[in-house]
Amino acid sequence: MEIKGEQEFNGPRELLYELLLDPDVLAGALPGVERFEEVGPETYESTMRVGIASVRGTYTGRVEVLEQAPPEAYRLRIDGSGKPGGVRADATVELSENGSGTTMHYRAEVKARGTIARLGGRLLGGVARLLIGQFFKSIEQQVDDRAA
Amino acid sequence: MTIADGPALPKLIGERVKRREDPRLIQGQATYVDDIKLPGMLHLAFKRSDIAHGVIRSIDTSAAAAMEGVELVITGAELAEHLGPMPIGTPFPAPDHFSVATDKVRYVGEPVAVVVAEDRYIARDAADAIEVEYDELPAVVDPEAAMEADSATLHEGFERNIAVESYWGGTGVNPETAQPEDDSAVDAAFAEADVVVSQRMLNQRLAPNAMEPRGVVAQYEPGREYLTVWSATQNPHILRTLVAAMMGLGEHQVRAVAPEVGGGFGCKINIYGEEYVAAALSRLVKAPVKWIEDRTEAFLTTTHGRDLLGYIDLAAKSDGTITGLKARIIADIGAYEVLLTAMIPTLTGLMMNGVYRLPVVRHELTEVFTNKTPTDAYRGAGRPEGLYFLERAVDMVARELDMDPAEIRRKNFVPADEFPFATQSGLVYDSGNYEPCLDKALEVADWQGLLAERDAARAEGRIVGVGLSFYVEVCGLGPSAVVPTGGWEHSGVTVERGGKVTATTGASPHGQGNETTFAQMLADHFSIPLEDITILHGDTGVVKQGIGTFGSRSQAVGGAALISAAGKAGDKMKQFAAALMTDQEVSPEDLVFEDGRIQVEGAPEVSKTFAEVADYAYVPVPLPPGMEPGVSEEAFFEPENNTYPFGCHISMVEVDRDTGETKLLKLIAVDDCGNVINPLIVDGQVHGGLAQGIGQAMFEEVVYDEDGQPVTASFMDYVMPRAADLPVFELDRTVTPTPINPLGAKGVGEAGTIGSTPCVVNAAVDALAPFGVTHIEMPLRPERMWRLINEGGQS
């Protein structure tokens, strides 16, 4: 399934780009993260706890940052799994200036397996939107803090 | 001794006797597999693949094995030392299929490892703790793409994923050679036809959804070298045979028990990997083990049904005479061949002659492996698919010629005087009389009234349609020549002391009501009260031999065996009775059973009570010359042919213009299953069948995504028909007895799923015909219907 959307931030895109790829910032911003560490060049491993309905569980995953083009775009390859199944996602993030701040366009092609797949678009889309929303709120806070 | 006359006993055959099994079933007093609890029993959980296709790179069981309460964790490769590949029941070539995958997984849900633990919860947690790494392979999901040269393949040696290919055609199968004749006549018929309809149709994949999921308890007793297996199965005797073979035991060392079984619908014919694993692991851990399937496992791993794609061409003259049929069928059989997988789609072509005189037929069948759950029998098993294709196509011809759907069928019926009738596919229909059945259905439905009602509704702007279908199906499987397990059935009848009767049947019921119908038959045979009769089944330790319950065979084959055994027992009772009445010079041939007595026909004063004679049989002093004590007889019945029941279904649907939702307004079913023992039970069987047949037409569908991930693995996503979705069915019958068995009964368990599905779709197409719609794929989803209303064409 495809998850995509856009989000507006107040800060300049250079700042946003930096924050979005800072392991410490990410560890704080990703909902339910218990561990987020760099294990290689542009490669991170994390443990995340998700507490929502039938996808509840602890997930371990690997995130690779590919094709960096600061401050405009980068690509992520995400592979995570837990008891309720797993997801593999290929995501692109594009940042553009919008006059007053930065607009982020994101698009991810998600392949799920296990229970997560069986729930399909019925639940997965909603869970993803919820988690992404929490993530953006946190990043927004950080942007505001830094910009201030 | 003088015995007071008992009350006259009414004849029970043909009466609406309530099912004797129901009170215990609905009051929680019945024993299902999960109710079986043995001392020291351990529990199994299966680690299952969450990908559709891949090579197992590694399995790490260490975390699972270290958990408290875990007795054993075993992978497929390790288990293969104890269990070989699973047997199948068809003569077709099949790839090796292990109970637990050894090196490669081929569908989501395929087991890769097993945990044995103290309780179900620990077992499940431990299974979750097993880490499996795969090298993923591309998933094969579309059966037509699977046959392309560039498709990934599931099994070595099965190129282009093709499991079975068959072809026959011409003007009939030569009964001498069983070979199809020259089929140039097929092309000629189509070239000369006034009208030809051609349609691609999908008979979609369904999940059987028995109310009780599968389950097994296995207990191997090393001291006795004896294995007992309790399983939710339709056929404990087949289970015994196959488990014994897999375990390297003789059948004398295995007892298989089907306790109460909460529905099967064909999916509990197959003997599954979990059953073999339970048996093997009980021997390995020296303790009884239990496995109970959960609902998601049932969606993923219990065999699916249907999934046939048909390219159907039907040729006719302008007067509606059908002149030829071409059917190219592609069966998506999933990842493996299990017990009857490859055989089921062959029934589709065999039965596509329908109720018509078809001068020429060409039939091509390809069965294809895909990365999905294996298919096997599901209520109707091959016939619903064939009759759906045929009855849709006949309807399309009628529409093309502007003929009444009833009249085009009447025009092409096999006439009553042509039975037994040899079909193009080499079957011989035992008996049939189609026109009175059609007439009765038209009368019960008030066909002309329905059409007027539809037209009036249309004039008001409503979207209403009527549909009709006429089916013939095959029941009463055997004979042994066509059923790999043997096609006979066995029964035992014992007259106990006190004149009570215990009977056994190998036709192990799971909702068919044999305890009632078989008791009705014995009550009439011996003229004793129903309460004096117990029917035992489902336990190979009690029922000496048997085949099982599938293919609507309980009554036509099992009932015939019962009556045969009852006849032998009755003869012996008469001999003992005559011996008790020697002073009255009574011969056994003069005796009849009447109201609890054995009496000289027409002379009730010359009689002994049934109980009195039974007591004498067990203390036979003096023992009549040439006789053995006791009355316990058994019989096998081998049918010489199948039976071919038929029927006409009529329906009316309305589609909501704004939402596309289809509502079934009426369903009329006139079925002919030959003689009826219990009309209430037959009606019940028809009701359940109709609900499932309508379920396929309107609601149900197993869906996989492009990676082979099943997305309909819960009742949230797989739509089952509910009571509120169904109208009050109007049922009626005609009776055309079969000459194949002494009861004249044909079978009715699957009738409802065969007639109703094309009937409802025909009605839906009729409803949308004003929008230019000529065909609608099942299920009749609101979104699909809405699009057709707004965009026209086909779905």
mmCIF file with all atom_site columns, N, CA and C in Angstrom, chain B residues 708-726:
data_model
loop_
_atom_site.group_PDB
_atom_site.id
_atom_site.type_symbol
_atom_site.label_atom_id
_atom_site.label_alt_id
_atom_site.label_comp_id
_atom_site.label_asym_id
_atom_site.label_entity_id
_atom_site.label_seq_id
_atom_site.pdbx_PDB_ins_code
_atom_site.Cartn_x
_atom_site.Cartn_y
_atom_site.Cartn_z
_atom_site.occupancy
_atom_site.B_iso_or_equiv
_atom_site.pdbx_formal_charge
_atom_site.auth_seq_id
_atom_site.auth_comp_id
_atom_site.auth_asym_id
_atom_site.auth_atom_id
_atom_site.pdbx_PDB_model_num
ATOM 1  N N  . GLY B 1 708 ? 0.919   -12.023 -2.364 1.00 0.00 ? 708 GLY B N  1
ATOM 2  C CA . GLY B 1 708 ? 0.444   -13.287 -1.821 1.00 0.00 ? 708 GLY B CA 1
ATOM 3  C C  . GLY B 1 708 ? 0.065   -13.198 -0.358 1.00 0.00 ? 708 GLY B C  1
ATOM 4  N N  . GLN B 1 709 ? -0.122  -11.977 0.140  1.00 0.00 ? 709 GLN B N  1
ATOM 5  C CA . GLN B 1 709 ? -0.582  -11.812 1.518  1.00 0.00 ? 709 GLN B CA 1
ATOM 6  C C  . GLN B 1 709 ? -2.108  -11.876 1.539  1.00 0.00 ? 709 GLN B C  1
ATOM 7  N N  . PRO B 1 710 ? -2.672  -12.787 2.336  1.00 0.00 ? 710 PRO B N  1
ATOM 8  C CA . PRO B 1 710 ? -4.136  -12.841 2.409  1.00 0.00 ? 710 PRO B CA 1
ATOM 9  C C  . PRO B 1 710 ? -4.663  -11.639 3.167  1.00 0.00 ? 710 PRO B C  1
ATOM 10 N N  . VAL B 1 711 ? -5.636  -10.959 2.615  1.00 0.00 ? 711 VAL B N  1
ATOM 11 C CA . VAL B 1 711 ? -6.169  -9.780  3.295  1.00 0.00 ? 711 VAL B CA 1
ATOM 12 C C  . VAL B 1 711 ? -7.575  -10.022 3.847  1.00 0.00 ? 711 VAL B C  1
ATOM 13 N N  . THR B 1 712 ? -8.041  -11.266 3.706  1.00 0.00 ? 712 THR B N  1
ATOM 14 C CA . THR B 1 712 ? -9.369  -11.604 4.251  1.00 0.00 ? 712 THR B CA 1
ATOM 15 C C  . THR B 1 712 ? -9.211  -12.753 5.226  1.00 0.00 ? 712 THR B C  1
ATOM 16 N N  . ALA B 1 713 ? -8.540  -12.499 6.349  1.00 0.00 ? 713 ALA B N  1
ATOM 17 C CA . ALA B 1 713 ? -8.261  -13.594 7.274  1.00 0.00 ? 713 ALA B CA 1
ATOM 18 C C  . ALA B 1 713 ? -8.973  -13.406 8.611  1.00 0.00 ? 713 ALA B C  1
ATOM 19 N N  . SER B 1 714 ? -10.067 -12.668 8.588  1.00 0.00 ? 714 SER B N  1
ATOM 20 C CA . SER B 1 714 ? -10.897 -12.567 9.794  1.00 0.00 ? 714 SER B CA 1
ATOM 21 C C  . SER B 1 714 ? -12.315 -12.285 9.339  1.00 0.00 ? 714 SER B C  1
ATOM 22 N N  . PHE B 1 715 ? -13.253 -12.425 10.263 1.00 0.00 ? 715 PHE B N  1
ATOM 23 C CA . PHE B 1 715 ? -14.644 -12.140 9.916  1.00 0.00 ? 715 PHE B CA 1
ATOM 24 C C  . PHE B 1 715 ? -14.904 -10.639 9.772  1.00 0.00 ? 715 PHE B C  1
ATOM 25 N N  . MET B 1 716 ? -13.893 -9.823  10.089 1.00 0.00 ? 716 MET B N  1
ATOM 26 C CA . MET B 1 716 ? -14.011 -8.388  9.806  1.00 0.00 ? 716 MET B CA 1
ATOM 27 C C  . MET B 1 716 ? -13.892 -8.136  8.305  1.00 0.00 ? 716 MET B C  1
ATOM 28 N N  . ASP B 1 717 ? -13.148 -9.023  7.624  1.00 0.00 ? 717 ASP B N  1
ATOM 29 C CA . ASP B 1 717 ? -12.819 -8.763  6.224  1.00 0.00 ? 717 ASP B CA 1
ATOM 30 C C  . ASP B 1 717 ? -13.470 -9.758  5.264  1.00 0.00 ? 717 ASP B C  1
ATOM 31 N N  . TYR B 1 718 ? -13.769 -10.959 5.768  1.00 0.00 ? 718 TYR B N  1
ATOM 32 C CA . TYR B 1 718 ? -14.408 -11.978 4.940  1.00 0.00 ? 718 TYR B CA 1
ATOM 33 C C  . TYR B 1 718 ? -15.887 -11.954 5.286  1.00 0.00 ? 718 TYR B C  1
ATOM 34 N N  . VAL B 1 719 ? -16.706 -11.608 4.308  1.00 0.00 ? 719 VAL B N  1
ATOM 35 C CA . VAL B 1 719 ? -18.118 -11.348 4.612  1.00 0.00 ? 719 VAL B CA 1
ATOM 36 C C  . VAL B 1 719 ? -18.934 -12.628 4.519  1.00 0.00 ? 719 VAL B C  1
ATOM 37 N N  . MET B 1 720 ? -19.449 -13.060 5.644  1.00 0.00 ? 720 MET B N  1
ATOM 38 C CA . MET B 1 720 ? -20.330 -14.227 5.674  1.00 0.00 ? 720 MET B CA 1
ATOM 39 C C  . MET B 1 720 ? -21.778 -13.748 5.589  1.00 0.00 ? 720 MET B C  1
ATOM 40 N N  . PRO B 1 721 ? -22.642 -14.567 4.971  1.00 0.00 ? 721 PRO B N  1
ATOM 41 C CA . PRO B 1 721 ? -24.057 -14.187 4.965  1.00 0.00 ? 721 PRO B CA 1
ATOM 42 C C  . PRO B 1 721 ? -24.625 -14.268 6.381  1.00 0.00 ? 721 PRO B C  1
ATOM 43 N N  . ARG B 1 722 ? -25.474 -13.319 6.717  1.00 0.00 ? 722 ARG B N  1
ATOM 44 C CA . ARG B 1 722 ? -26.128 -13.337 8.018  1.00 0.00 ? 722 ARG B CA 1
ATOM 45 C C  . ARG B 1 722 ? -27.621 -13.548 7.812  1.00 0.00 ? 722 ARG B C  1
ATOM 46 N N  . ALA B 1 723 ? -28.302 -13.931 8.879  1.00 0.00 ? 723 ALA B N  1
ATOM 47 C CA . ALA B 1 723 ? -29.733 -14.229 8.759  1.00 0.00 ? 723 ALA B CA 1
ATOM 48 C C  . ALA B 1 723 ? -30.480 -13.048 8.141  1.00 0.00 ? 723 ALA B C  1
ATOM 49 N N  . ALA B 1 724 ? -30.093 -11.835 8.543  1.00 0.00 ? 724 ALA B N  1
ATOM 50 C CA . ALA B 1 724 ? -30.822 -10.655 8.070  1.00 0.00 ? 724 ALA B CA 1
ATOM 51 C C  . ALA B 1 724 ? -30.609 -10.397 6.573  1.00 0.00 ? 724 ALA B C  1
ATOM 52 N N  . ASP B 1 725 ? -29.584 -11.040 5.988  1.00 0.00 ? 725 ASP B N  1
ATOM 53 C CA . ASP B 1 725 ? -29.331 -10.861 4.557  1.00 0.00 ? 725 ASP B CA 1
ATOM 54 C C  . ASP B 1 725 ? -30.232 -11.751 3.701  1.00 0.00 ? 725 ASP B C  1
ATOM 55 N N  . LEU B 1 726 ? -30.903 -12.692 4.351  1.00 0.00 ? 726 LEU B N  1
ATOM 56 C CA . LEU B 1 726 ? -31.604 -13.730 3.601  1.00 0.00 ? 726 LEU B CA 1
ATOM 57 C C  . LEU B 1 726 ? -33.115 -13.589 3.767  1.00 0.00 ? 726 LEU B C  1
#
